[in-house]
Amino acid sequence: SMGSNQTWITEVTLLGFQVYPELEFFLFGLFCLFYTLTLLGNGVILGLICLDSRLHTPMYFFLSHLAIIDMSYASNNVPKMLANLVTRRRTISFVPCIMQTFLYLAFAHTECLILVVMSYDRYVAICSPLHYTVIMSWRACTVLAITSWVFSFLLALVHLILILSLPFCGPHEINHFFCEILSVLKLACADTWLNQVVIFAACVFILLGPLSLVLVSYSRILFAILRIESGEGRRKAFSTCSSHLCVVGLFFGSAIVMYMAPKSRHPEEQQKILSLFYSLFNPMLNPLIYSLRNTEVKGALRRVL
């Protein structure tokens, strides 16, 4: 107890999607399918990259990290959401709720940084092909990957420490399908301006910064591609880059709208739909985008089969 009328929250209710029971069962089936496809698609890509020695290149090394992030990210948010769609009791204890917030932030940050590293890899491959093996050596790739993971988890830890320094005394409801950071902050009975400032600063640093780096890489890549003489070479360069650009557009687009755009009249409902993009659609689409547009992945799949 923190005073006469303030007590710590021990559990919260996730309101999730407030729809008719029939629609809940339909959504349960649909999201179950999406989640299964996410795990399957990313699992297959991960398996192919491990099994096929021709895919042991920096590009696929980072793609395997993206697959791991997507599976972890979806597994952090979706199972609880699925359980809540079919049960009446939609509570979650406060500690697992905060852990969900922490992991969600950590994986989201890691995905931002891995996407930047992937665009840098494409930039080196197309703009400096002769120096590619030197610049993107295995040591450099490992350092870039480890740095992305460690930095992201440390940044998520900063958010976590700031959240835990707040007193939480209610309301006991989160109008979301998982413990998303902005929704969790609404439970605090103290001023959350510092948290909001840190979230905004992190967004500038981890969203706008990386996005501008990606765009710079791709504008340079585009000029390099346009200078390629052969149509075949140009097509191949375009196909590897366009798939990555699709993923970047989906991921950064939904993130910027959610955390940096002015709030709409129905902010909660808008946030839930955008979070679905993050938790389900992006992780499910990533392997599809990469495998359908990629002849090397298709070839590896045929060889393994």
Tab-separated table of C-alpha atoms in Angstrom:
chain	number	residue	atom	x	y	z
A	1	SER	CA	0.000	0.000	0.000
A	2	MET	CA	1.261	3.436	-0.922
A	3	GLY	CA	-1.030	5.457	1.255
A	4	SER	CA	-4.602	5.268	2.497
A	5	ASN	CA	-6.370	5.062	-0.867
A	6	GLN	CA	-3.551	4.048	-3.237
A	7	THR	CA	-2.738	0.397	-3.711
A	8	TRP	CA	-0.498	-1.325	-6.234
A	9	ILE	CA	-2.289	-3.051	-9.073
A	10	THR	CA	-1.783	-6.819	-8.936
A	11	GLU	CA	-3.627	-7.626	-12.160
A	12	VAL	CA	-5.229	-5.788	-15.054
A	13	THR	CA	-7.994	-6.605	-17.504
A	14	LEU	CA	-7.179	-6.499	-21.217
A	15	LEU	CA	-10.341	-5.305	-22.925
A	16	GLY	CA	-9.120	-6.444	-26.352
A	17	PHE	CA	-11.601	-6.277	-29.212
A	18	GLN	CA	-15.051	-5.360	-27.958
A	19	VAL	CA	-17.148	-7.192	-30.549
A	20	TYR	CA	-20.009	-9.728	-30.690
A	21	PRO	CA	-19.216	-13.268	-29.429
A	22	GLU	CA	-19.754	-14.750	-32.934
A	23	LEU	CA	-17.242	-12.284	-34.359
A	24	GLU	CA	-14.806	-13.148	-31.546
A	25	PHE	CA	-14.752	-16.796	-32.667
A	26	PHE	CA	-14.233	-15.721	-36.264
A	27	LEU	CA	-11.338	-13.441	-35.226
A	28	PHE	CA	-9.903	-16.254	-33.108
A	29	GLY	CA	-9.829	-18.563	-36.149
A	30	LEU	CA	-8.410	-15.861	-38.428
A	31	PHE	CA	-5.674	-14.739	-36.012
A	32	CYS	CA	-4.830	-18.383	-35.221
A	33	LEU	CA	-4.276	-18.956	-38.928
A	34	PHE	CA	-2.121	-15.813	-39.239
A	35	TYR	CA	-0.066	-16.764	-36.178
A	36	THR	CA	0.493	-20.301	-37.497
A	37	LEU	CA	1.564	-18.883	-40.876
A	38	THR	CA	3.932	-16.485	-39.098
A	39	LEU	CA	5.657	-19.276	-37.181
A	40	LEU	CA	5.665	-21.582	-40.198
A	41	GLY	CA	6.887	-19.012	-42.741
A	42	ASN	CA	9.644	-17.633	-40.549
A	43	GLY	CA	10.551	-21.134	-39.351
A	44	VAL	CA	10.924	-22.343	-42.950
A	45	ILE	CA	13.115	-19.352	-43.876
A	46	LEU	CA	15.255	-19.910	-40.780
A	47	GLY	CA	15.558	-23.621	-41.559
A	48	LEU	CA	16.494	-22.991	-45.199
A	49	ILE	CA	19.175	-20.477	-44.236
A	50	CYS	CA	20.677	-22.954	-41.752
A	51	LEU	CA	20.498	-25.977	-44.090
A	52	ASP	CA	21.531	-24.481	-47.431
A	53	SER	CA	25.196	-23.457	-47.587
A	54	ARG	CA	24.481	-21.223	-50.608
A	55	LEU	CA	22.440	-18.991	-48.307
A	56	HIS	CA	25.341	-18.533	-45.870
A	57	THR	CA	25.844	-14.903	-46.950
A	58	PRO	CA	25.500	-11.650	-44.962
A	59	MET	CA	22.096	-10.859	-46.532
A	60	TYR	CA	20.595	-14.152	-45.332
A	61	PHE	CA	22.428	-13.963	-42.013
A	62	PHE	CA	20.482	-10.762	-41.263
A	63	LEU	CA	17.301	-12.232	-42.744
A	64	SER	CA	17.590	-15.111	-40.239
A	65	HIS	CA	17.752	-12.533	-37.426
A	66	LEU	CA	14.637	-10.860	-38.842
A	67	ALA	CA	12.862	-14.245	-38.848
A	68	ILE	CA	13.819	-14.846	-35.189
A	69	ILE	CA	12.598	-11.350	-34.233
A	70	ASP	CA	9.285	-11.826	-36.066
A	71	MET	CA	8.604	-15.168	-34.386
A	72	SER	CA	9.515	-13.817	-30.927
A	73	TYR	CA	7.546	-10.633	-31.476
A	74	ALA	CA	4.373	-12.436	-32.513
A	75	SER	CA	4.774	-15.014	-29.709
A	76	ASN	CA	5.024	-12.222	-27.136
A	77	ASN	CA	1.658	-10.630	-28.041
A	78	VAL	CA	-0.539	-13.054	-29.950
A	79	PRO	CA	-1.073	-16.125	-27.665
A	80	LYS	CA	-2.545	-13.930	-24.889
A	81	MET	CA	-4.749	-12.154	-27.432
A	82	LEU	CA	-6.005	-15.522	-28.760
A	83	ALA	CA	-6.710	-16.766	-25.224
A	84	ASN	CA	-8.670	-13.591	-24.444
A	85	LEU	CA	-10.833	-14.006	-27.536
A	86	VAL	CA	-12.229	-17.325	-26.262
A	87	THR	CA	-12.300	-16.815	-22.482
A	88	ARG	CA	-14.460	-14.463	-20.462
A	89	ARG	CA	-11.753	-13.814	-17.860
A	90	ARG	CA	-9.320	-11.478	-19.558
A	91	THR	CA	-6.989	-10.585	-16.740
A	92	ILE	CA	-3.213	-10.615	-16.789
A	93	SER	CA	-1.005	-10.270	-13.698
A	94	PHE	CA	0.922	-7.032	-13.478
A	95	VAL	CA	4.423	-8.567	-13.688
A	96	PRO	CA	3.751	-10.580	-16.908
A	97	CYS	CA	2.064	-7.461	-18.284
A	98	ILE	CA	5.194	-5.353	-17.713
A	99	MET	CA	7.379	-8.154	-19.130
A	100	GLN	CA	5.205	-8.147	-22.254
A	101	THR	CA	5.751	-4.383	-22.594
A	102	PHE	CA	9.511	-4.804	-22.174
A	103	LEU	CA	9.840	-7.626	-24.741
A	104	TYR	CA	7.544	-5.883	-27.214
A	105	LEU	CA	9.749	-2.766	-27.092
A	106	ALA	CA	12.989	-4.759	-27.236
A	107	PHE	CA	11.940	-6.777	-30.312
A	108	ALA	CA	10.491	-3.707	-32.060
A	109	HIS	CA	13.735	-1.762	-31.540
A	110	THR	CA	15.812	-4.722	-32.742
A	111	GLU	CA	13.702	-5.014	-35.892
A	112	CYS	CA	14.277	-1.313	-36.655
A	113	LEU	CA	18.034	-1.704	-36.367
A	114	ILE	CA	18.244	-5.012	-38.267
A	115	LEU	CA	16.270	-3.434	-41.154
A	116	VAL	CA	18.820	-0.595	-41.256
A	117	VAL	CA	21.717	-3.061	-41.268
A	118	MET	CA	20.017	-4.994	-44.109
A	119	SER	CA	19.664	-1.842	-46.175
A	120	TYR	CA	23.344	-1.044	-45.558
A	121	ASP	CA	24.204	-4.576	-46.702
A	122	ARG	CA	22.225	-4.048	-49.956
A	123	TYR	CA	23.886	-0.642	-50.398
A	124	VAL	CA	27.397	-2.146	-50.134
A	125	ALA	CA	26.448	-5.087	-52.402
A	126	ILE	CA	25.164	-2.829	-55.196
A	127	CYS	CA	27.292	0.311	-54.832
A	128	SER	CA	30.658	-1.260	-53.886
A	129	PRO	CA	30.463	-4.868	-55.126
A	130	LEU	CA	34.254	-5.233	-55.338
A	131	HIS	CA	34.738	-4.327	-51.674
A	132	TYR	CA	31.660	-6.228	-50.478
A	133	THR	CA	33.449	-9.237	-48.942
A	134	VAL	CA	35.889	-6.958	-47.125
A	135	ILE	CA	33.278	-4.515	-45.753
A	136	MET	CA	30.638	-7.122	-44.903
A	137	SER	CA	33.051	-9.655	-43.401
A	138	TRP	CA	31.639	-12.223	-40.978
A	139	ARG	CA	33.198	-10.338	-38.111
A	140	ALA	CA	31.504	-7.076	-39.167
A	141	CYS	CA	28.146	-8.861	-39.602
A	142	THR	CA	28.368	-10.485	-36.166
A	143	VAL	CA	29.292	-7.174	-34.511
A	144	LEU	CA	26.394	-5.379	-36.262
A	145	ALA	CA	23.893	-8.072	-35.243
A	146	ILE	CA	25.041	-8.285	-31.611
A	147	THR	CA	25.111	-4.475	-31.297
A	148	SER	CA	21.539	-4.258	-32.634
A	149	TRP	CA	20.250	-6.792	-30.093
A	150	VAL	CA	22.173	-5.466	-27.078
A	151	PHE	CA	21.401	-1.804	-27.751
A	152	SER	CA	17.677	-2.551	-28.284
A	153	PHE	CA	17.345	-4.496	-25.044
A	154	LEU	CA	19.176	-1.750	-23.122
A	155	LEU	CA	16.862	0.896	-24.562
A	156	ALA	CA	13.809	-1.220	-23.646
A	157	LEU	CA	15.297	-1.550	-20.150
A	158	VAL	CA	15.345	2.262	-19.832
A	159	HIS	CA	11.593	2.318	-20.609
A	160	LEU	CA	11.040	-0.528	-18.120
A	161	ILE	CA	12.896	1.243	-15.283
A	162	LEU	CA	10.922	4.437	-15.935
A	163	ILE	CA	7.630	2.504	-15.900
A	164	LEU	CA	8.508	0.714	-12.653
A	165	SER	CA	9.336	4.028	-10.971
A	166	LEU	CA	5.683	5.091	-11.363
A	167	PRO	CA	2.932	4.378	-8.816
A	168	PHE	CA	0.127	2.270	-10.348
A	169	CYS	CA	-3.243	2.486	-8.655
A	170	GLY	CA	-5.785	2.110	-11.425
A	171	PRO	CA	-7.947	2.025	-13.489
A	172	HIS	CA	-7.537	-1.753	-13.696
A	173	GLU	CA	-8.348	-1.927	-17.396
A	174	ILE	CA	-6.208	-1.647	-20.524
A	175	ASN	CA	-8.154	-0.897	-23.683
A	176	HIS	CA	-5.872	-3.032	-25.831
A	177	PHE	CA	-5.219	-6.689	-26.619
A	178	PHE	CA	-1.745	-6.659	-25.017
A	179	CYS	CA	0.245	-4.488	-22.602
A	180	GLU	CA	1.300	-1.812	-25.064
A	181	ILE	CA	3.413	0.930	-23.440
A	182	LEU	CA	1.075	3.903	-24.040
A	183	SER	CA	-1.857	1.891	-22.654
A	184	VAL	CA	0.127	0.792	-19.578
A	185	LEU	CA	1.077	4.406	-18.792
A	186	LYS	CA	-2.635	5.269	-18.530
A	187	LEU	CA	-2.788	3.062	-15.393
A	188	ALA	CA	-0.281	5.237	-13.529
A	189	CYS	CA	-1.579	7.677	-10.935
A	190	ALA	CA	1.296	10.110	-11.383
A	191	ASP	CA	2.497	12.434	-14.129
A	192	THR	CA	4.002	10.400	-16.975
A	193	TRP	CA	5.577	13.321	-18.867
A	194	LEU	CA	9.116	11.926	-18.452
A	195	ASN	CA	8.021	8.574	-19.894
A	196	GLN	CA	6.317	10.343	-22.797
A	197	VAL	CA	9.442	12.424	-23.498
A	198	VAL	CA	11.657	9.314	-23.465
A	199	ILE	CA	9.218	7.480	-25.791
A	200	PHE	CA	9.282	10.415	-28.205
A	201	ALA	CA	13.091	10.695	-28.042
A	202	ALA	CA	13.424	6.940	-28.605
A	203	CYS	CA	11.080	7.231	-31.604
A	204	VAL	CA	13.193	9.974	-33.156
A	205	PHE	CA	16.330	7.963	-32.456
A	206	ILE	CA	15.111	4.480	-33.394
A	207	LEU	CA	12.447	5.271	-36.020
A	208	LEU	CA	13.210	8.522	-37.819
A	209	GLY	CA	17.002	8.079	-37.599
A	210	PRO	CA	17.024	4.556	-39.053
A	211	LEU	CA	14.342	5.405	-41.609
A	212	SER	CA	16.400	8.307	-42.969
A	213	LEU	CA	19.484	6.037	-43.149
A	214	VAL	CA	17.436	3.446	-45.065
A	215	LEU	CA	16.142	6.100	-47.469
A	216	VAL	CA	19.649	7.473	-48.052
A	217	SER	CA	20.913	3.918	-48.758
A	218	TYR	CA	18.087	3.283	-51.185
A	219	SER	CA	18.398	6.546	-53.069
A	220	ARG	CA	22.109	5.726	-53.607
A	221	ILE	CA	21.157	2.151	-54.614
A	222	LEU	CA	18.578	3.452	-57.104
A	223	PHE	CA	21.168	5.639	-58.873
A	224	ALA	CA	23.579	2.694	-58.981
A	225	ILE	CA	20.904	0.376	-60.431
A	226	LEU	CA	19.973	2.898	-63.116
A	227	ARG	CA	23.627	2.922	-64.198
A	228	ILE	CA	23.696	-0.892	-64.668
A	229	GLU	CA	23.926	-1.659	-68.393
A	230	SER	CA	22.269	-5.100	-68.606
A	231	GLY	CA	18.520	-5.467	-68.144
A	232	GLU	CA	19.001	-8.784	-66.305
A	233	GLY	CA	21.404	-7.245	-63.757
A	234	ARG	CA	19.046	-4.334	-63.219
A	235	ARG	CA	16.083	-6.686	-62.679
A	236	LYS	CA	17.985	-8.808	-60.146
A	237	ALA	CA	19.132	-5.750	-58.193
A	238	PHE	CA	15.581	-4.367	-58.176
A	239	SER	CA	14.026	-7.634	-56.971
A	240	THR	CA	16.265	-8.005	-53.890
A	241	CYS	CA	15.811	-4.350	-52.949
A	242	SER	CA	12.090	-4.054	-53.618
A	243	SER	CA	11.286	-6.887	-51.188
A	244	HIS	CA	13.302	-5.179	-48.456
A	245	LEU	CA	11.655	-1.819	-49.212
A	246	CYS	CA	8.170	-3.401	-48.860
A	247	VAL	CA	9.066	-4.676	-45.384
A	248	VAL	CA	10.613	-1.335	-44.380
A	249	GLY	CA	7.553	0.585	-45.618
A	250	LEU	CA	5.108	-1.609	-43.686
A	251	PHE	CA	7.125	-1.613	-40.484
A	252	PHE	CA	8.197	2.028	-40.236
A	253	GLY	CA	4.906	3.310	-41.670
A	254	SER	CA	2.745	1.692	-39.003
A	255	ALA	CA	5.220	2.598	-36.226
A	256	ILE	CA	5.408	6.279	-37.141
A	257	VAL	CA	1.614	6.591	-37.414
A	258	MET	CA	1.244	4.946	-34.003
A	259	TYR	CA	3.852	6.825	-31.967
A	260	MET	CA	4.467	10.080	-33.792
A	261	ALA	CA	1.262	11.052	-35.617
A	262	PRO	CA	-1.303	13.277	-33.884
A	263	LYS	CA	-4.003	11.230	-32.156
A	264	SER	CA	-7.317	10.632	-33.913
A	265	ARG	CA	-10.809	10.862	-32.360
A	266	HIS	CA	-10.721	7.102	-31.631
A	267	PRO	CA	-7.093	6.707	-30.568
A	268	GLU	CA	-7.594	3.340	-28.817
A	269	GLU	CA	-9.286	1.637	-31.761
A	270	GLN	CA	-6.709	3.068	-34.186
A	271	GLN	CA	-3.893	1.829	-31.928
A	272	LYS	CA	-5.339	-1.679	-31.781
A	273	ILE	CA	-5.528	-1.942	-35.570
A	274	LEU	CA	-1.991	-0.571	-35.989
A	275	SER	CA	-0.727	-2.992	-33.325
A	276	LEU	CA	-2.251	-5.832	-35.317
A	277	PHE	CA	-0.043	-4.753	-38.222
A	278	TYR	CA	2.924	-5.049	-35.942
A	279	SER	CA	2.058	-8.210	-34.078
A	280	LEU	CA	0.518	-10.260	-36.864
A	281	PHE	CA	0.573	-8.901	-40.398
A	282	ASN	CA	4.198	-7.743	-40.645
A	283	PRO	CA	5.729	-10.904	-39.134
A	284	MET	CA	3.501	-12.994	-41.404
A	285	LEU	CA	4.209	-10.979	-44.558
A	286	ASN	CA	7.993	-10.708	-44.120
A	287	PRO	CA	8.807	-14.323	-45.073
A	288	LEU	CA	6.246	-14.199	-47.909
A	289	ILE	CA	7.712	-10.987	-49.328
A	290	TYR	CA	11.255	-12.336	-49.100
A	291	SER	CA	10.575	-15.813	-50.455
A	292	LEU	CA	8.116	-14.981	-53.241
A	293	ARG	CA	10.343	-12.336	-54.762
A	294	ASN	CA	13.593	-14.178	-54.219
A	295	THR	CA	14.919	-16.762	-56.653
A	296	GLU	CA	17.687	-17.911	-54.250
A	297	VAL	CA	15.172	-18.726	-51.487
A	298	LYS	CA	12.906	-20.513	-53.999
A	299	GLY	CA	15.913	-22.520	-55.260
A	300	ALA	CA	16.926	-23.461	-51.705
A	301	LEU	CA	13.355	-24.579	-50.950
A	302	ARG	CA	13.313	-26.777	-54.054
A	303	ARG	CA	16.677	-28.336	-53.132
A	304	VAL	CA	15.573	-29.058	-49.555
A	305	LEU	CA	12.236	-30.538	-50.710
